[in-house]
């Protein structure tokens, strides 16, 4: 059945559309140009309802098939990616392997994070929260370091990263809302007339 | 650098984040120095990153966690920090959102596997 694919974009032709939607599989010729079967009113209602149910079933079947295909496609993509990663990692130099290992294994100490959060909330927090917060913080570090490396490269310099790279990276990420701005909320904006320069 | 002199916003941040002499946020003890070094190396920095850079990052992370915690406390169940609230706050940031979802899923699966393993042991 093609209705699920074509109907969303073709809402103009009402009669044409209702023709397709109402035409259930066992009922090819029972509709006239209005798309409503030529029957008495009461029966027409029941038929419409049945037709709607049929249409619903068809659409959900379609959705299932679509999702299944999508899942299979996604699985294939995942397998491809895994294979590619394996090939890549097998060709790493020792230094690259080292770095890759650090990339995976480095993590914030759960105890310290838990202590930090609890010192702010004053109550205890669950393990899940600590896990989530540690994970997000690592992503945050990654964003800052990557931005700093971009800055470093742009300025024609080499790692190790220097504080000026870090600060420039922070400055670039701030408009995107990715940097916390605790200090700004504490200070009132009246102190420095030019403090909003970054927005101009 | 010329940047630091021309840009007052920059100066503000310089005083507050970098803290040339006083070493960042007052006399706070460094919580994550070792781990942050490994992380920076993993993400592309040199094998021995500068201590000042590590300090800047640590202050940023602590600020980040502090702000997140405050925000989370003000939504959902007040005064409590719950995972659902974190996920809600993070929803706009695709990378962080995906990461949290992955972590929580993995955690759940690990717990399930561990439980099944324990029960199997208990039974026999």
PDB file of N, CA, C and O in Angstrom, chain A residues 7 23 25 28 30 40 48-49 53 56 80 90 105 108 148 151 168 173 182 197:
ATOM      1  N   UNK A   7       0.614  10.047   1.182  1.00  0.00           N
ATOM      2  CA  UNK A   7      -0.416  10.949   1.696  1.00  0.00           C
ATOM      3  C   UNK A   7       0.111  12.190   2.405  1.00  0.00           C
ATOM      4  O   UNK A   7      -0.438  13.248   2.232  1.00  0.00           O
ATOM      5  N   UNK A  23     -10.102   3.041   0.655  1.00  0.00           N
ATOM      6  CA  UNK A  23     -10.122   1.779  -0.084  1.00  0.00           C
ATOM      7  C   UNK A  23      -9.345   0.707   0.650  1.00  0.00           C
ATOM      8  O   UNK A  23      -8.149   0.588   0.505  1.00  0.00           O
ATOM      9  N   UNK A  25      -8.267  -3.258   1.561  1.00  0.00           N
ATOM     10  CA  UNK A  25      -7.868  -4.297   0.613  1.00  0.00           C
ATOM     11  C   UNK A  25      -9.037  -5.074   0.010  1.00  0.00           C
ATOM     12  O   UNK A  25      -9.049  -5.351  -1.164  1.00  0.00           O
ATOM     13  N   UNK A  28     -12.182  -2.817  -3.289  1.00  0.00           N
ATOM     14  CA  UNK A  28     -11.581  -1.958  -4.298  1.00  0.00           C
ATOM     15  C   UNK A  28     -12.583  -1.045  -4.991  1.00  0.00           C
ATOM     16  O   UNK A  28     -12.324   0.135  -5.157  1.00  0.00           O
ATOM     17  N   UNK A  30     -15.784  -0.113  -4.242  1.00  0.00           N
ATOM     18  CA  UNK A  30     -17.018   0.304  -3.582  1.00  0.00           C
ATOM     19  C   UNK A  30     -17.101   1.797  -3.359  1.00  0.00           C
ATOM     20  O   UNK A  30     -18.042   2.289  -2.784  1.00  0.00           O
ATOM     21  N   UNK A  40     -26.382   3.560   2.774  1.00  0.00           N
ATOM     22  CA  UNK A  40     -27.184   4.423   3.646  1.00  0.00           C
ATOM     23  C   UNK A  40     -26.297   5.015   4.733  1.00  0.00           C
ATOM     24  O   UNK A  40     -25.218   4.502   5.020  1.00  0.00           O
ATOM     25  N   UNK A  48     -17.046   3.560   7.522  1.00  0.00           N
ATOM     26  CA  UNK A  48     -15.946   4.506   7.683  1.00  0.00           C
ATOM     27  C   UNK A  48     -15.070   4.098   8.841  1.00  0.00           C
ATOM     28  O   UNK A  48     -13.853   4.120   8.769  1.00  0.00           O
ATOM     29  N   UNK A  49     -15.744   3.702   9.944  1.00  0.00           N
ATOM     30  CA  UNK A  49     -14.956   3.311  11.117  1.00  0.00           C
ATOM     31  C   UNK A  49     -14.099   2.099  10.793  1.00  0.00           C
ATOM     32  O   UNK A  49     -12.912   2.068  11.109  1.00  0.00           O
ATOM     33  N   UNK A  53     -10.073   1.735  10.883  1.00  0.00           N
ATOM     34  CA  UNK A  53      -9.319   0.709  11.612  1.00  0.00           C
ATOM     35  C   UNK A  53      -8.361  -0.012  10.669  1.00  0.00           C
ATOM     36  O   UNK A  53      -7.186  -0.240  10.981  1.00  0.00           O
ATOM     37  N   UNK A  56      -5.522   2.110   9.996  1.00  0.00           N
ATOM     38  CA  UNK A  56      -4.614   2.124  11.142  1.00  0.00           C
ATOM     39  C   UNK A  56      -3.735   0.887  11.159  1.00  0.00           C
ATOM     40  O   UNK A  56      -2.520   0.966  11.357  1.00  0.00           O
ATOM     41  N   UNK A  80      29.741  -2.262  10.332  1.00  0.00           N
ATOM     42  CA  UNK A  80      30.758  -1.644   9.489  1.00  0.00           C
ATOM     43  C   UNK A  80      31.685  -0.785  10.320  1.00  0.00           C
ATOM     44  O   UNK A  80      32.912  -0.846  10.177  1.00  0.00           O
ATOM     45  N   UNK A  90      44.241  -1.428  14.795  1.00  0.00           N
ATOM     46  CA  UNK A  90      45.337  -2.379  14.568  1.00  0.00           C
ATOM     47  C   UNK A  90      46.509  -1.717  13.877  1.00  0.00           C
ATOM     48  O   UNK A  90      47.628  -2.236  13.901  1.00  0.00           O
ATOM     49  N   UNK A 105      40.250   5.067  29.172  1.00  0.00           N
ATOM     50  CA  UNK A 105      40.302   4.702  30.581  1.00  0.00           C
ATOM     51  C   UNK A 105      40.251   5.892  31.526  1.00  0.00           C
ATOM     52  O   UNK A 105      39.933   5.723  32.689  1.00  0.00           O
ATOM     53  N   UNK A 108      36.952  10.608  35.938  1.00  0.00           N
ATOM     54  CA  UNK A 108      37.005  11.320  37.204  1.00  0.00           C
ATOM     55  C   UNK A 108      36.774  10.345  38.344  1.00  0.00           C
ATOM     56  O   UNK A 108      35.985   9.423  38.211  1.00  0.00           O
ATOM     57  N   UNK A 148      40.591  24.128  22.415  1.00  0.00           N
ATOM     58  CA  UNK A 148      41.913  24.702  22.683  1.00  0.00           C
ATOM     59  C   UNK A 148      42.934  24.222  21.660  1.00  0.00           C
ATOM     60  O   UNK A 148      43.803  24.983  21.221  1.00  0.00           O
ATOM     61  N   UNK A 151      42.471  26.228  18.575  1.00  0.00           N
ATOM     62  CA  UNK A 151      43.062  27.551  18.737  1.00  0.00           C
ATOM     63  C   UNK A 151      44.569  27.472  18.581  1.00  0.00           C
ATOM     64  O   UNK A 151      45.193  28.270  17.866  1.00  0.00           O
ATOM     65  N   UNK A 168      41.211  31.227  25.400  1.00  0.00           N
ATOM     66  CA  UNK A 168      40.603  31.575  24.129  1.00  0.00           C
ATOM     67  C   UNK A 168      39.532  30.564  23.764  1.00  0.00           C
ATOM     68  O   UNK A 168      38.473  30.916  23.237  1.00  0.00           O
ATOM     69  N   UNK A 173      33.698  29.188  23.259  1.00  0.00           N
ATOM     70  CA  UNK A 173      32.582  28.288  23.571  1.00  0.00           C
ATOM     71  C   UNK A 173      31.482  28.978  24.360  1.00  0.00           C
ATOM     72  O   UNK A 173      30.359  28.500  24.400  1.00  0.00           O
ATOM     73  N   UNK A 182      29.132  30.979  36.317  1.00  0.00           N
ATOM     74  CA  UNK A 182      28.780  31.257  37.704  1.00  0.00           C
ATOM     75  C   UNK A 182      29.121  32.684  38.079  1.00  0.00           C
ATOM     76  O   UNK A 182      28.373  33.370  38.731  1.00  0.00           O
ATOM     77  N   UNK A 197      31.105  43.277  26.029  1.00  0.00           N
ATOM     78  CA  UNK A 197      31.738  43.497  24.730  1.00  0.00           C
ATOM     79  C   UNK A 197      31.649  42.258  23.859  1.00  0.00           C
ATOM     80  O   UNK A 197      31.516  42.342  22.659  1.00  0.00           O
TER      81      UNK A 197
END
